Coordinates of C-alpha atoms and ligand atoms in Angstrom, one line a residue:
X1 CA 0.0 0.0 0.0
X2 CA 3.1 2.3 1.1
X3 CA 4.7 1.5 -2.5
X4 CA 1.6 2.4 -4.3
X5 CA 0.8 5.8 -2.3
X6 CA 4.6 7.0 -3.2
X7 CA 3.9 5.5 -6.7
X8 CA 1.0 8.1 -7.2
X9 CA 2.8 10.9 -5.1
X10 CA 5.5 10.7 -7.3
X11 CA 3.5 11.1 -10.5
X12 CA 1.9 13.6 -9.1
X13 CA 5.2 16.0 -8.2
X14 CA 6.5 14.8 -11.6
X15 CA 3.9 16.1 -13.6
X16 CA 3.4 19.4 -11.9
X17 CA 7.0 20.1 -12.5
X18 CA 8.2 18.5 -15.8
X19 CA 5.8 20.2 -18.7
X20 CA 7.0 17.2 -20.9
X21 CA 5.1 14.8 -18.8
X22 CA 1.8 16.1 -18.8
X23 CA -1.0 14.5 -20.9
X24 CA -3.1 16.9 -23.1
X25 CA -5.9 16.4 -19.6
X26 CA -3.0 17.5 -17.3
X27 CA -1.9 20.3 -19.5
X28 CA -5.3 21.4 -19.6
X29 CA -5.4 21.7 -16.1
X30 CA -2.6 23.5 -15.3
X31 CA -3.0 26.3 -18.1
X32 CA -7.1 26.8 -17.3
X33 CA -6.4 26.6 -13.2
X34 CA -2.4 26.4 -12.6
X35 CA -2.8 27.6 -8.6
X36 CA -5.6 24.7 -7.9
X37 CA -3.9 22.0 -9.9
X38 CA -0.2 22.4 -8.7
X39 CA -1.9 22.7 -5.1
X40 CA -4.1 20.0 -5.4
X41 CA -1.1 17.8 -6.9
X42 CA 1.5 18.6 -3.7
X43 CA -1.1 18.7 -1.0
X44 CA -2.4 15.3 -2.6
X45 CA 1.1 13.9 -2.7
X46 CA 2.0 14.7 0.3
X47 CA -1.1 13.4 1.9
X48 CA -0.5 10.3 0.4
X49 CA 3.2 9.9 1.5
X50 CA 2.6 11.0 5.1
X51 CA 0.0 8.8 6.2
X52 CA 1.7 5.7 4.7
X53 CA 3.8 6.1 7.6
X54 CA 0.9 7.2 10.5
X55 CA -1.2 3.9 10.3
X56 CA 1.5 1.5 11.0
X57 CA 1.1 1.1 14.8
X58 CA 4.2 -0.1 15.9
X59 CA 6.0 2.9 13.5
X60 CA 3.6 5.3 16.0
X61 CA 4.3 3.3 19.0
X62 CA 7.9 3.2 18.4
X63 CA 8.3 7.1 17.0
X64 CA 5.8 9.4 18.8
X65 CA 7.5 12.8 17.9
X66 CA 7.9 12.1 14.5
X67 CA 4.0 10.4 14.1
X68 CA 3.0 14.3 15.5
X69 CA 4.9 16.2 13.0
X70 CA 4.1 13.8 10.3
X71 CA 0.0 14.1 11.4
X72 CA 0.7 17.9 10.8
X73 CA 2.4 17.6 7.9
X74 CA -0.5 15.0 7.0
X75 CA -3.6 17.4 7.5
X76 CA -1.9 20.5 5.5
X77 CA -1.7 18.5 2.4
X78 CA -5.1 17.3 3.0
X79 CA -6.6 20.9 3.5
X80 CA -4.4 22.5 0.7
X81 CA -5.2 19.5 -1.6
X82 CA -9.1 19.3 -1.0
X83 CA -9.6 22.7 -1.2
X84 CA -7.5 22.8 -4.8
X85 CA -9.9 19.8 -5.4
X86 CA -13.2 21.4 -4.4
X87 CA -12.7 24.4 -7.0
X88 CA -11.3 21.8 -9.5
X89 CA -14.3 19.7 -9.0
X90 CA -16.7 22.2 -10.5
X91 CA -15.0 22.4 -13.8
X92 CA -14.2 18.2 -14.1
X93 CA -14.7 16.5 -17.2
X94 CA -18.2 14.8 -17.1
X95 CA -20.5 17.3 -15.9
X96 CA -22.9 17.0 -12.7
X97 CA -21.9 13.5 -12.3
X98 CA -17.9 14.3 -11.9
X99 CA -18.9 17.4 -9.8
X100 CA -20.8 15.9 -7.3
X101 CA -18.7 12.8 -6.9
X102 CA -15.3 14.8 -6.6
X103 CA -16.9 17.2 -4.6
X104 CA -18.1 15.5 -2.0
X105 CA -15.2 13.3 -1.9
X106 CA -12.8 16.8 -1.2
X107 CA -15.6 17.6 1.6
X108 CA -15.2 14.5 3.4
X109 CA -12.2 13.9 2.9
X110 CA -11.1 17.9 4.8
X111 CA -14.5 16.7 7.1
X112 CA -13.0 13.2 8.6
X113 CA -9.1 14.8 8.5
X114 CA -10.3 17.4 10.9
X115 CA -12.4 15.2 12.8
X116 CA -9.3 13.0 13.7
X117 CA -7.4 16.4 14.4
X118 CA -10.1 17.8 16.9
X119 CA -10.2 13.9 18.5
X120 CA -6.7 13.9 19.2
X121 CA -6.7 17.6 20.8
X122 CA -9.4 16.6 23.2
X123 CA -7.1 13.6 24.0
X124 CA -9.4 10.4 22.3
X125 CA -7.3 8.2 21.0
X126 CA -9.4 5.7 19.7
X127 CA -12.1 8.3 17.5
X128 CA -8.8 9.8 16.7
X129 CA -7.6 6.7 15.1
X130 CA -11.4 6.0 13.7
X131 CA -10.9 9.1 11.8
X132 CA -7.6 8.3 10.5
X133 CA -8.5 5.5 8.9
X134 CA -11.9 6.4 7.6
X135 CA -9.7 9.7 6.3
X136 CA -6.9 8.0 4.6
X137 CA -9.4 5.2 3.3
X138 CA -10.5 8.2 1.3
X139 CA -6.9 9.6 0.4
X140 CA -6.4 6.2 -1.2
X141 CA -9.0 7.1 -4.1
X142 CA -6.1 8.7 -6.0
X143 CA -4.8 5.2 -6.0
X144 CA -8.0 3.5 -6.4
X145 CA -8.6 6.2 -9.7
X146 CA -5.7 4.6 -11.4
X147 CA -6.7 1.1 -11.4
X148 CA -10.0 1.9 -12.4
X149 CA -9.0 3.9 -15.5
X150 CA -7.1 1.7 -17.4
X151 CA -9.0 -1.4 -16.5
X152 CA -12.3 0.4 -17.5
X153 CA -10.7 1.1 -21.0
X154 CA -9.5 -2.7 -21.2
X155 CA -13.2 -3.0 -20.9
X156 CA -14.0 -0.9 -23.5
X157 CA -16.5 1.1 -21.4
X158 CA -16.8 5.0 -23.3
X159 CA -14.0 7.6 -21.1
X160 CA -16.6 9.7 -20.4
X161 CA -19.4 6.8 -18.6
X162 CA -16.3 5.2 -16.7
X163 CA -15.2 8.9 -15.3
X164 CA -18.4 9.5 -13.9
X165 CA -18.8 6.5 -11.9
X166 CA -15.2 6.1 -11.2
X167 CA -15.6 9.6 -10.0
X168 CA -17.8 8.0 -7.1
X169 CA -16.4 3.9 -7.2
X170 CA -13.0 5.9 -6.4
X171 CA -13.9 6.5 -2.7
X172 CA -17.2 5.2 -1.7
X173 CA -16.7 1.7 -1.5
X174 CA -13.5 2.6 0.0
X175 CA -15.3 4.4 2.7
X176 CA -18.0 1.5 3.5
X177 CA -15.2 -1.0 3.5
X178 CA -13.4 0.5 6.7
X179 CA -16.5 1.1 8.4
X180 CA -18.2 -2.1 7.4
X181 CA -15.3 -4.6 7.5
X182 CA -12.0 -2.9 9.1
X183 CA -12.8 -1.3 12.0
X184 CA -15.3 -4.1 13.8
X185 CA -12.2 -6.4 12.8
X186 CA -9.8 -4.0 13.9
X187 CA -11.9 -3.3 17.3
X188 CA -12.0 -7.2 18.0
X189 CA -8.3 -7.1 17.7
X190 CA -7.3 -4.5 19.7
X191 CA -10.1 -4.7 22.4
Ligands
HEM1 C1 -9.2 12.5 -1.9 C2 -9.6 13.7 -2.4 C3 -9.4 14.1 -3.8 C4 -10.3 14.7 -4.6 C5 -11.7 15.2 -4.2 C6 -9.7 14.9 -5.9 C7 -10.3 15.6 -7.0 C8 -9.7 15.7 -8.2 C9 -10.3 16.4 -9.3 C10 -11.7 17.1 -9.3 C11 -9.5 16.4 -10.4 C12 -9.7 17.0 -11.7 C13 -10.4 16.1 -12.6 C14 -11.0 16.8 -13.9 O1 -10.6 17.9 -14.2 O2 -11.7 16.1 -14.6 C15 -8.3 15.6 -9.9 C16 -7.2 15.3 -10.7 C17 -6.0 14.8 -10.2 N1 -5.8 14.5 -8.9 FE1 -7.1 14.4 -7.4 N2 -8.5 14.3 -5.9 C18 -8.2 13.8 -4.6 C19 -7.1 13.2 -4.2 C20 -5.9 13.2 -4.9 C21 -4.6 12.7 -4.3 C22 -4.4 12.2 -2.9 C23 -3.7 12.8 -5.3 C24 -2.3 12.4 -5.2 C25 -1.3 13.2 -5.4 C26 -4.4 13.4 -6.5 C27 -3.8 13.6 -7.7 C28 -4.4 14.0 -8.8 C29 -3.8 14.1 -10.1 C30 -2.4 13.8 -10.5 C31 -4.8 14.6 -11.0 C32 -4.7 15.0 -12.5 C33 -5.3 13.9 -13.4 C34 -4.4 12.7 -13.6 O3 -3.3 12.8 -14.1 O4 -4.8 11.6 -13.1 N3 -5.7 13.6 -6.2 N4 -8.5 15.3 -8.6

């Protein structure tokens, strides 16, 4: 999971900074919104690479000091990149479908990060936790995304149907998983 988080951050810092890697979509993006789509690209990356490293527990156990820096570091790229992501949601490729999907995904995904903030600052651990993992559950869409992509145009299925509903497939089943599955099995475990 670590490996393909840092895969996707990667991609993302080396198309915001090498114009030569940029697909016609990318270039699109920065020329029609360059401030929202180079934030949204470093506050997504470094969301992603940061809280590879905070759900480990015996990494948090084991380095306290640097799982608090890290949660700060964690919660500006997901502020600076959802908010890049709300105003880029209204002009996605796809129409109301895209909109919706993307937008709500930036809200919860600023929503559940703060949550977990506000949690630890009033000293509960566990909803703290909860948070975190229902928060990067959601950062993990950007991975999800690009699975979905290319094995929706192995399919065949049109670019513009699969966008839509990978615009939504991206995050909520991602979402239902951790509090469906994960978390009862990961209360059971832990007591
Ligand atoms: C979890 C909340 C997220 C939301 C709501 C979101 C939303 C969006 C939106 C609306 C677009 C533009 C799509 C269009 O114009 O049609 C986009 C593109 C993009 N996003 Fe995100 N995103 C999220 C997370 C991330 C993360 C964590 C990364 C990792 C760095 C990321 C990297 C990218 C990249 C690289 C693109 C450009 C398109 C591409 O090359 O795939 N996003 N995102």
């Amino acid at each position: 999971m670590a490996l393909l988080a840092v895969g996707v951050a990667g991609y993302a810092i080396a198309i915001t900074f090498i114009p030569a890697l940029q697909s016609p979509f990318v270039k699109n993006m920065m020329s029609n919104t360059p401030v929202s789509a180079a934030g949204h690209f470093i506050g997504g990356a470094i969301a992603l690479t940061t809280g590879a490293f905070q759900v480990n527990s015996r990494l948090r156990n084991r380095y306290l000091h640097w799982h608090k820096i890290l949660g700060k570091i964690y919660l500006f790229g997901v502020v600076v990149g959802g908010l890049c992501a709300f105003i880029l949601s209204v002009q996605s490729f796809g129409g109301w479908a895209t909109h919706t999907g993307f937008g709500l995904l930036g809200i919860c995904w600023i929503g559940s990060t703060i949550m977990a903030y506000y949690h630890i600052r009033i000293g509960n651990i566990n909803n703290h936790r909860d948070w975190m993992f229902r928060s990067y559950a959601l950062t993990l869409g950007a991975v999800a995304l690009r699975f979905y992509l290319p094995a929706s145009q192995i399919a065949g299925i049109p670019f513009e149907t699969a966008y839509q509903a990978i615009a939504w497939l991206s995050w909520v089943p991602n979402i239902l998983f951790v509090d469906w599955f994960f978390l009862k099995w990961y209360h059971k475990q832990t007591g």
